[in-house]
GROMACS .gro file of N, CA and C in nm:
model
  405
    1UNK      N    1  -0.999  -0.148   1.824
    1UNK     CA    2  -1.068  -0.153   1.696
    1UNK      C    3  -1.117  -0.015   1.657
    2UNK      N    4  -1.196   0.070   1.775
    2UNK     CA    5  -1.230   0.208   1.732
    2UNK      C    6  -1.103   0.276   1.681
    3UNK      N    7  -0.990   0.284   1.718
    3UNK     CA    8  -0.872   0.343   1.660
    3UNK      C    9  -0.832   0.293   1.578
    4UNK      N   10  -0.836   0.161   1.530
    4UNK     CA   11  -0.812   0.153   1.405
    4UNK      C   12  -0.922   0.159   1.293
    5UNK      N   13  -0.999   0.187   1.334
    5UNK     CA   14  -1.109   0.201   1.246
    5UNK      C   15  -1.079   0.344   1.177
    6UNK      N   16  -1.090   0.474   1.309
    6UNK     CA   17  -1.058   0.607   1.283
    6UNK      C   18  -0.918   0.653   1.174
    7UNK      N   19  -0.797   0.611   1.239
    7UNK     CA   20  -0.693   0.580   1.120
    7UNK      C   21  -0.714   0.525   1.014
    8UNK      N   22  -0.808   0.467   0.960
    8UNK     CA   23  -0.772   0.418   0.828
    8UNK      C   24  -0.885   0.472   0.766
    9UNK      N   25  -0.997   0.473   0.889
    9UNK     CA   26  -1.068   0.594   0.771
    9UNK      C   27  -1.049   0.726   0.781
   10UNK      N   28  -0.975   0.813   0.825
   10UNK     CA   29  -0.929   0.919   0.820
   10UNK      C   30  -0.837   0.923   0.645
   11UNK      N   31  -0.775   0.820   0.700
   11UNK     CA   32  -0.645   0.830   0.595
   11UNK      C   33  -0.697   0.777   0.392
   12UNK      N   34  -0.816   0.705   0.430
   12UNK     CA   35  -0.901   0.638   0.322
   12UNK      C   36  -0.980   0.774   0.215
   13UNK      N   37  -1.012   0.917   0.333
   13UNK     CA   38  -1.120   0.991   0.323
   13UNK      C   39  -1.008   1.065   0.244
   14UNK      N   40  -0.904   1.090   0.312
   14UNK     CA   41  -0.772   1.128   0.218
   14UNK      C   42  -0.691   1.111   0.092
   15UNK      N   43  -0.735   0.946   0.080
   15UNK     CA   44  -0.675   0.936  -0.023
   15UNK      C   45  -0.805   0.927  -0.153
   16UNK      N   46  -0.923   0.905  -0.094
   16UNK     CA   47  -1.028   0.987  -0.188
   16UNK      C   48  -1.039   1.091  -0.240
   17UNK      N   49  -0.997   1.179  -0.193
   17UNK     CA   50  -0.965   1.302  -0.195
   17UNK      C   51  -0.852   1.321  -0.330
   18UNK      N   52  -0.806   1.260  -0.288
   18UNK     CA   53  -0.652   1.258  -0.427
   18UNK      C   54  -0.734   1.190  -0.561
   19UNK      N   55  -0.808   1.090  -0.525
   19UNK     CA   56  -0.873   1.012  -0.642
   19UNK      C   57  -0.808   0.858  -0.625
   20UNK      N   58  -0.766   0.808  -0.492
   20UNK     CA   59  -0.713   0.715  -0.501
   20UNK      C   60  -0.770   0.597  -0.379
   21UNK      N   61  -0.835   0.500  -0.448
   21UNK     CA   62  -0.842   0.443  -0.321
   21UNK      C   63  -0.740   0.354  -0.209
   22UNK      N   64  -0.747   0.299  -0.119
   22UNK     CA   65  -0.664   0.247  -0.012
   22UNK      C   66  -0.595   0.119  -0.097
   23UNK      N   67  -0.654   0.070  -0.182
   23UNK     CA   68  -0.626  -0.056  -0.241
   23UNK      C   69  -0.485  -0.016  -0.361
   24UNK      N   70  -0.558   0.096  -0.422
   24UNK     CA   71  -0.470   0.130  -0.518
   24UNK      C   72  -0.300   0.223  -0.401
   25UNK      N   73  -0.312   0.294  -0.335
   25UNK     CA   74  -0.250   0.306  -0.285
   25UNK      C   75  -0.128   0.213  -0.212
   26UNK      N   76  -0.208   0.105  -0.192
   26UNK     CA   77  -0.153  -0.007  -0.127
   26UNK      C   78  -0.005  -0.056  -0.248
   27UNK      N   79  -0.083  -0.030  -0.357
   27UNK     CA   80  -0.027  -0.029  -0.492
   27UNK      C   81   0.070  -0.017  -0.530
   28UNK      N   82   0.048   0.099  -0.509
   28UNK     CA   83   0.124   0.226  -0.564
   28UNK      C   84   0.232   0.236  -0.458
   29UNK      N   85   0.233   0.183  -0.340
   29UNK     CA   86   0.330   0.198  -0.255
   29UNK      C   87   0.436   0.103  -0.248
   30UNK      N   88   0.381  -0.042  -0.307
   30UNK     CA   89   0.455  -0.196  -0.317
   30UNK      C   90   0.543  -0.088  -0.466
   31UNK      N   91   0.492  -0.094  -0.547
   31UNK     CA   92   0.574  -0.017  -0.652
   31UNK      C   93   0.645   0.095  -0.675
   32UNK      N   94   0.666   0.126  -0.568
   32UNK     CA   95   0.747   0.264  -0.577
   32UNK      C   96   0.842   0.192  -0.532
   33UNK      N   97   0.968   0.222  -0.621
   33UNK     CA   98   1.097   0.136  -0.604
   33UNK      C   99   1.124   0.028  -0.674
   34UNK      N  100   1.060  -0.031  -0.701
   34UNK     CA  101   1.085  -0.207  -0.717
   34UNK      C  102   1.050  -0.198  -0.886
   35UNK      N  103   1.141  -0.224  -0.936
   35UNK     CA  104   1.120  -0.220  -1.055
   35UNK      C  105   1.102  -0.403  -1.153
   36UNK      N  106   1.087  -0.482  -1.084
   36UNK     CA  107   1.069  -0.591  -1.109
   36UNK      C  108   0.885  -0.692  -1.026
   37UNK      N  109   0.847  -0.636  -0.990
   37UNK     CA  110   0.763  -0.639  -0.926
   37UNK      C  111   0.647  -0.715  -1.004
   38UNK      N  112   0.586  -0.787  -1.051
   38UNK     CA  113   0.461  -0.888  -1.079
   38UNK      C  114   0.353  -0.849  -1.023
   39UNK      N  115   0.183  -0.897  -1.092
   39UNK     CA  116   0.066  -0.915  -1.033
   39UNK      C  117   0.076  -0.989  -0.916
   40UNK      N  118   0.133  -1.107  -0.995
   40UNK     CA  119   0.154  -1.236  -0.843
   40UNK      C  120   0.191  -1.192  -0.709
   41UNK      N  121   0.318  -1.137  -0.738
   41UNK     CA  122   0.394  -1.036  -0.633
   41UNK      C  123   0.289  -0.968  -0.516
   42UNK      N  124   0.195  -0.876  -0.572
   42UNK     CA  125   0.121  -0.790  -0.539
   42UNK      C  126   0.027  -0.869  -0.507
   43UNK      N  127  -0.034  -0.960  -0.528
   43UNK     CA  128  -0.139  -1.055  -0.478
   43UNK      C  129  -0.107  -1.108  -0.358
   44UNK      N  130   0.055  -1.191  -0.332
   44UNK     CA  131   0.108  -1.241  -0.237
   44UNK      C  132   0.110  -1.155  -0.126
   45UNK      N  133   0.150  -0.997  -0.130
   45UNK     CA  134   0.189  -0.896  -0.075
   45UNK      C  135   0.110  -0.851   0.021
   46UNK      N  136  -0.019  -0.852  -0.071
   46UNK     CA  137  -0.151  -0.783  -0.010
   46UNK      C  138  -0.226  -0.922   0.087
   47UNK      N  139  -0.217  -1.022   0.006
   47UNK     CA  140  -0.314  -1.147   0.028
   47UNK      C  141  -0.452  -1.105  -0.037
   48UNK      N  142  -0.462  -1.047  -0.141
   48UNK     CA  143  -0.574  -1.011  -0.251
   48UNK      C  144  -0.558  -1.140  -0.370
   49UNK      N  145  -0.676  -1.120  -0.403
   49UNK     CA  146  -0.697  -1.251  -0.495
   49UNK      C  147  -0.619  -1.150  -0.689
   50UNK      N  148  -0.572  -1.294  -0.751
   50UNK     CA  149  -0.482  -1.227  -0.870
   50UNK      C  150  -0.603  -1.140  -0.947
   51UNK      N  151  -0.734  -1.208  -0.910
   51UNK     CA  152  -0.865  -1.113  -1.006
   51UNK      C  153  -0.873  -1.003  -0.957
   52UNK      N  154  -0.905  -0.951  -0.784
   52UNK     CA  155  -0.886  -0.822  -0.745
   52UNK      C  156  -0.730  -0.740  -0.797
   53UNK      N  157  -0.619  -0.791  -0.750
   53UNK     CA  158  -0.525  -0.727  -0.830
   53UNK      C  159  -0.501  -0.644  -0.955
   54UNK      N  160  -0.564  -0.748  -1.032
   54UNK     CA  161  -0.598  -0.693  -1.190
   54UNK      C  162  -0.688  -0.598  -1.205
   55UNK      N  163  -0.823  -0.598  -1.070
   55UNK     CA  164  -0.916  -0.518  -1.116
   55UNK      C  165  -0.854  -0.342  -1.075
   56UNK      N  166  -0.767  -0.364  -0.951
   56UNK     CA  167  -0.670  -0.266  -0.911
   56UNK      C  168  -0.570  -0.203  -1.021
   57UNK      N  169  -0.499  -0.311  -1.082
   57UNK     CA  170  -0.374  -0.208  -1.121
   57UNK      C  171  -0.458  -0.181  -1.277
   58UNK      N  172  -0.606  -0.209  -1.343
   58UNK     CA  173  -0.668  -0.169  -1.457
   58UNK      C  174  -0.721  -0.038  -1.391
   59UNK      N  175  -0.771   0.038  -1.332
   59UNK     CA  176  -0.786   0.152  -1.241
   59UNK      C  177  -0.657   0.188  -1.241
   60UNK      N  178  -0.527   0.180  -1.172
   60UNK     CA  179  -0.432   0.260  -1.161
   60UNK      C  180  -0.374   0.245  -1.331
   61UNK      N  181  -0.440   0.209  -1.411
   61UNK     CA  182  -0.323   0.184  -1.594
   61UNK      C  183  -0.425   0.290  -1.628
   62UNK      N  184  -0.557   0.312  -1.632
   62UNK     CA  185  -0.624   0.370  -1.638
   62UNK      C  186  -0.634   0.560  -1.625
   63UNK      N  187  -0.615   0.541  -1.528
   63UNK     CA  188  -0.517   0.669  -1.416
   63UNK      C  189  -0.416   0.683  -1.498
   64UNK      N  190  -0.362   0.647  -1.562
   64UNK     CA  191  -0.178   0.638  -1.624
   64UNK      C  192  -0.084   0.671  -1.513
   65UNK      N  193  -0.120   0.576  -1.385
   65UNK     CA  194  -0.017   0.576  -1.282
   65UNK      C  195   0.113   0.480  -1.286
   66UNK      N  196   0.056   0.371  -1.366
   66UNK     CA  197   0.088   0.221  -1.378
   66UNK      C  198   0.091   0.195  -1.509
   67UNK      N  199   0.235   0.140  -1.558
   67UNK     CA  200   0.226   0.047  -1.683
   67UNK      C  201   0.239  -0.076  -1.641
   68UNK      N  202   0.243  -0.202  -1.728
   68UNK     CA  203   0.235  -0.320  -1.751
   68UNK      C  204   0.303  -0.328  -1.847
   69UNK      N  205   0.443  -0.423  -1.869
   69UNK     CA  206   0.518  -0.439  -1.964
   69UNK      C  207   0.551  -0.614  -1.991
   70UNK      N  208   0.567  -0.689  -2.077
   70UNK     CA  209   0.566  -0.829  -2.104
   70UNK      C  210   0.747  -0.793  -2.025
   71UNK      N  211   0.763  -0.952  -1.967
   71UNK     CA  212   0.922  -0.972  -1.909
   71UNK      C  213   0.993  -1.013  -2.057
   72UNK      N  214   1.105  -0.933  -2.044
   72UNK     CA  215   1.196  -0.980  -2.196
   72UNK      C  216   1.278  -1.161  -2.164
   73UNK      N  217   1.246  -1.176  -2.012
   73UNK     CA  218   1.280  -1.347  -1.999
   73UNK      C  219   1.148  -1.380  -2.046
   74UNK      N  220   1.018  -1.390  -2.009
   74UNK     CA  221   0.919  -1.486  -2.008
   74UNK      C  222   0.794  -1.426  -2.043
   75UNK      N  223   0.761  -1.406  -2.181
   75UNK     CA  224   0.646  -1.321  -2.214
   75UNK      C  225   0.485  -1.328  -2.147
   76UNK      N  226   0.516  -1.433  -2.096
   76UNK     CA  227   0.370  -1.503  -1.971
   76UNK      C  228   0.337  -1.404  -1.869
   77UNK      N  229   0.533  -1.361  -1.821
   77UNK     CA  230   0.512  -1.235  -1.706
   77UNK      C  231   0.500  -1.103  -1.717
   78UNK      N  232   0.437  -1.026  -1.681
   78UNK     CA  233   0.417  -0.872  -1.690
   78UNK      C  234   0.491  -0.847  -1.570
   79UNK      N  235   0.549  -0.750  -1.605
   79UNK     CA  236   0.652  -0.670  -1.524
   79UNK      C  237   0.534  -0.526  -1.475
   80UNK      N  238   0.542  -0.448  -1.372
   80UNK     CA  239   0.497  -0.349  -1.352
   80UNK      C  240   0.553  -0.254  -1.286
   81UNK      N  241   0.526  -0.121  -1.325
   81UNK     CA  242   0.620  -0.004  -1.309
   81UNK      C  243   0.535   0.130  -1.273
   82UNK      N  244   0.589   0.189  -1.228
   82UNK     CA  245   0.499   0.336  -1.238
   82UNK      C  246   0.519   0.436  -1.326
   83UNK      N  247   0.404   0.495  -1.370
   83UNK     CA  248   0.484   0.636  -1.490
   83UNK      C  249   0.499   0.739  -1.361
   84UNK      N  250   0.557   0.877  -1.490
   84UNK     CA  251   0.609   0.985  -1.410
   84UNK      C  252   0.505   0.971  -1.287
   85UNK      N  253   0.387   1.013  -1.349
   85UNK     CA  254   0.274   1.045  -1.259
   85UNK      C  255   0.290   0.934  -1.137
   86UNK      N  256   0.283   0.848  -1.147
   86UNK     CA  257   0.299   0.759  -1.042
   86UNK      C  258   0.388   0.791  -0.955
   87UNK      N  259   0.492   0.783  -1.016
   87UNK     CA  260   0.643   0.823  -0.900
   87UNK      C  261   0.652   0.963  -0.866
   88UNK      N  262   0.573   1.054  -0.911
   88UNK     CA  263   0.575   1.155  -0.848
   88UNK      C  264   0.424   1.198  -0.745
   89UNK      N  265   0.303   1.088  -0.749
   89UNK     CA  266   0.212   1.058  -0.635
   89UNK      C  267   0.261   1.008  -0.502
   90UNK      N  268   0.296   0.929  -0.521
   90UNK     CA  269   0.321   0.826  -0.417
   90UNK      C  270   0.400   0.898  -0.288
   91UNK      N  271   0.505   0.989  -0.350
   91UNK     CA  272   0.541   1.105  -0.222
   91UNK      C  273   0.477   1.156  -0.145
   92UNK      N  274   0.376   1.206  -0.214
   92UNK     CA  275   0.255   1.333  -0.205
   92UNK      C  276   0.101   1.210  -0.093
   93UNK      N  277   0.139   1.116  -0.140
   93UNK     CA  278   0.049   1.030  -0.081
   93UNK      C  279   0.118   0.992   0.111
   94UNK      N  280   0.251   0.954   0.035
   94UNK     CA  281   0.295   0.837   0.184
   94UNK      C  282   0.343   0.985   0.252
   95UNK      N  283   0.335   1.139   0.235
   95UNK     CA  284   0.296   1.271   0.329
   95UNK      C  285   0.183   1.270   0.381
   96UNK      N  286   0.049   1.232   0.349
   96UNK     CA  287  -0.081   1.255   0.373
   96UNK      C  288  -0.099   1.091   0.504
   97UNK      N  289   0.015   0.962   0.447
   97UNK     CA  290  -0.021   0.906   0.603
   97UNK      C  291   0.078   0.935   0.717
   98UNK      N  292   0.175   0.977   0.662
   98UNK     CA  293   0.303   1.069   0.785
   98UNK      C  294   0.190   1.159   0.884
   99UNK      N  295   0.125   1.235   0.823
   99UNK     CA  296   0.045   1.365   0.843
   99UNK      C  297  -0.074   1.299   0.955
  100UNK      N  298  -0.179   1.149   0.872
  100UNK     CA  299  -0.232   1.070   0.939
  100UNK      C  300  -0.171   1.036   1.060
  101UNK      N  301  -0.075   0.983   1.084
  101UNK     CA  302  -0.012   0.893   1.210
  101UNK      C  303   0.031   1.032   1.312
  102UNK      N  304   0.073   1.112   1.246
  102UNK     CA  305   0.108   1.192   1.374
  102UNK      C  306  -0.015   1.257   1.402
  103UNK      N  307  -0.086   1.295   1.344
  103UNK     CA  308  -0.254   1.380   1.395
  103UNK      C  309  -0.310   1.261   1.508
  104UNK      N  310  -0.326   1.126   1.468
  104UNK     CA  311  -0.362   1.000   1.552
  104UNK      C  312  -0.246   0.988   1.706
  105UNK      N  313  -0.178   0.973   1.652
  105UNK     CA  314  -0.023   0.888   1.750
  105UNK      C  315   0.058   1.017   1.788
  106UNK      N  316   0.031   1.136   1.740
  106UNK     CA  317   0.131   1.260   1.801
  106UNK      C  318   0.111   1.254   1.962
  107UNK      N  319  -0.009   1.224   1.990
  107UNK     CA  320  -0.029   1.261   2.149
  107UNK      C  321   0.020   1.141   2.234
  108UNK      N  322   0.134   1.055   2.197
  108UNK     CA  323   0.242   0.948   2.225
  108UNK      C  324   0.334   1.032   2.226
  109UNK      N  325   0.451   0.989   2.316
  109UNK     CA  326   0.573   0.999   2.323
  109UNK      C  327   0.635   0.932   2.239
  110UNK      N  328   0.803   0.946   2.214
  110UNK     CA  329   0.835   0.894   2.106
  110UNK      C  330   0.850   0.708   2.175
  111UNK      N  331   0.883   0.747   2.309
  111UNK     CA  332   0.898   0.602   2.389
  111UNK      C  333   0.779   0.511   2.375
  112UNK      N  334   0.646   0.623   2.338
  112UNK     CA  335   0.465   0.497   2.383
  112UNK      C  336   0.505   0.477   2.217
  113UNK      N  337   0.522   0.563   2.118
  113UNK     CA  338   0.495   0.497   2.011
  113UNK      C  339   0.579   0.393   1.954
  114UNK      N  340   0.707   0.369   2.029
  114UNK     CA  341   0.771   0.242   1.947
  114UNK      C  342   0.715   0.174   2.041
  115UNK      N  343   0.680   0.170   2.201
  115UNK     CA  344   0.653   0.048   2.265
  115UNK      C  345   0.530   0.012   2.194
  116UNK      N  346   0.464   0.079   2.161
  116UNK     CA  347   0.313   0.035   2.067
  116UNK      C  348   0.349  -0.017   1.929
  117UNK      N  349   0.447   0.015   1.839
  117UNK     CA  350   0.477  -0.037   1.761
  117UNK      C  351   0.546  -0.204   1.780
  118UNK      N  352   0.640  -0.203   1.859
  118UNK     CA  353   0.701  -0.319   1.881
  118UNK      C  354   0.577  -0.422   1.906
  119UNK      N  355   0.420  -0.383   2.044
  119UNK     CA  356   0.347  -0.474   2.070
  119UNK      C  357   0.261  -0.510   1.926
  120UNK      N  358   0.228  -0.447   1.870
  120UNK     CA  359   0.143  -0.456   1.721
  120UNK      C  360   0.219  -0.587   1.636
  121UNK      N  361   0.376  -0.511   1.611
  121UNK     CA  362   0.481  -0.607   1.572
  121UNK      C  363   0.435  -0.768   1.626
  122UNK      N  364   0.480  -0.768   1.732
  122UNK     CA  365   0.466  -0.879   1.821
  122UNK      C  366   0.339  -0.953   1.768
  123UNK      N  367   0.228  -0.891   1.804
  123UNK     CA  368   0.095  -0.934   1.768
  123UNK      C  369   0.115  -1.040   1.666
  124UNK      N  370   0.129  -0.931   1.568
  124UNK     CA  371   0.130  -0.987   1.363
  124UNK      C  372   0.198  -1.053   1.409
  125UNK      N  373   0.368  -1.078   1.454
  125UNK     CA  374   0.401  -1.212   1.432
  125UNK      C  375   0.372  -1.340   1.464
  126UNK      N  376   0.344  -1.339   1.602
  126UNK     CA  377   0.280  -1.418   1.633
  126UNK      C  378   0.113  -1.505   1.596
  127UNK      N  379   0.056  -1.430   1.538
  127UNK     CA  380  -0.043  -1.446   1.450
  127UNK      C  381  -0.022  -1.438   1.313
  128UNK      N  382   0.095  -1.428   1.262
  128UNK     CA  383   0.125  -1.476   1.135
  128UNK      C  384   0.063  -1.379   1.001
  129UNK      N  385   0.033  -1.202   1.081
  129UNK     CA  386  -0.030  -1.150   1.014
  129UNK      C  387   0.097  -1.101   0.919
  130UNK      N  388   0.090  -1.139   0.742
  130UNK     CA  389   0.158  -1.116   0.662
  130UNK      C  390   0.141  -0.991   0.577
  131UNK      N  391   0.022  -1.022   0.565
  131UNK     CA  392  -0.029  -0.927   0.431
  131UNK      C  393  -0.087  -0.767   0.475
  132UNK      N  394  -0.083  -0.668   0.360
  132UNK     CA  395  -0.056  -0.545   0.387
  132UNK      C  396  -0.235  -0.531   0.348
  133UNK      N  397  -0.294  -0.465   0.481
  133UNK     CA  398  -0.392  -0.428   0.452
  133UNK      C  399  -0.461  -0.353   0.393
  134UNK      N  400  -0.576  -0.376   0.303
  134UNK     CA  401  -0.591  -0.270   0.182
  134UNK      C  402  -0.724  -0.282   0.222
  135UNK      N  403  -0.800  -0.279   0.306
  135UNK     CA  404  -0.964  -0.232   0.325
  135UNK      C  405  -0.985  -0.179   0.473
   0.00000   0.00000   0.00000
């Protein structure tokens, strides 16, 4: 727990730093790529409620990281996307937890860190841990 505490607030203090919190990041990372992507989506993803979601990607529309566009099938659905700014953060971001994990996990071999990855793996599955942590 102390190590994961340290990693994520290391990496949290970081992305403050940018102006972004862990949540929005969480974000910003489901959306990089996926150009079909939903609130719902991102609610399911995270296991965040659809009201936190919204209160998230109004902060990242805000930011002008994130648009929101009606679906040309079903005007009910909003489609979500990143602007330039967005797609050109999210690099600059998922460097700063590359940077995180090896400052933490560099003093592993490459052999301790997949056997540590695989047991973590293991863990979540077996506990059914789905959702991408954002606090």
């Amino acid at each position: 727990r102390r190590v994961s505490n340290e990693v994520s607030g290391a990496f949290a203090r970081e992305l403050q730093a940018e102006g972004v919190s862990v949540a929005e990041w969480v974000a910003l990372r489901l959306l990089h790529g996926e150009a079909r992507r939903t609130p719902g989506d991102l609610a399911t993803l995270t296991g965040m409620t659809r009201g936190a979601v919204s209160k998230v990607l109004d902060k990242l529309e805000a930011k002008a990281l994130v648009t929101r566009t009606q679906s040309p099938e079903d005007n009910r659905v909003q489609r979500l996307s990143l602007t330039r700014s967005g797609q050109r953060l999210v690099p600059r971001l998922a460097a700063l937890a590359d940077r995180n994990d090896a400052r933490f996990f560099g003093c592993l071999t490459a052999g301790e860190q997949t056997a540590l990855r695989k047991l973590l793996e293991k863990l979540a599955d077996f506990h059914r841990v789905r959702e991408v942590p954002v606090d």
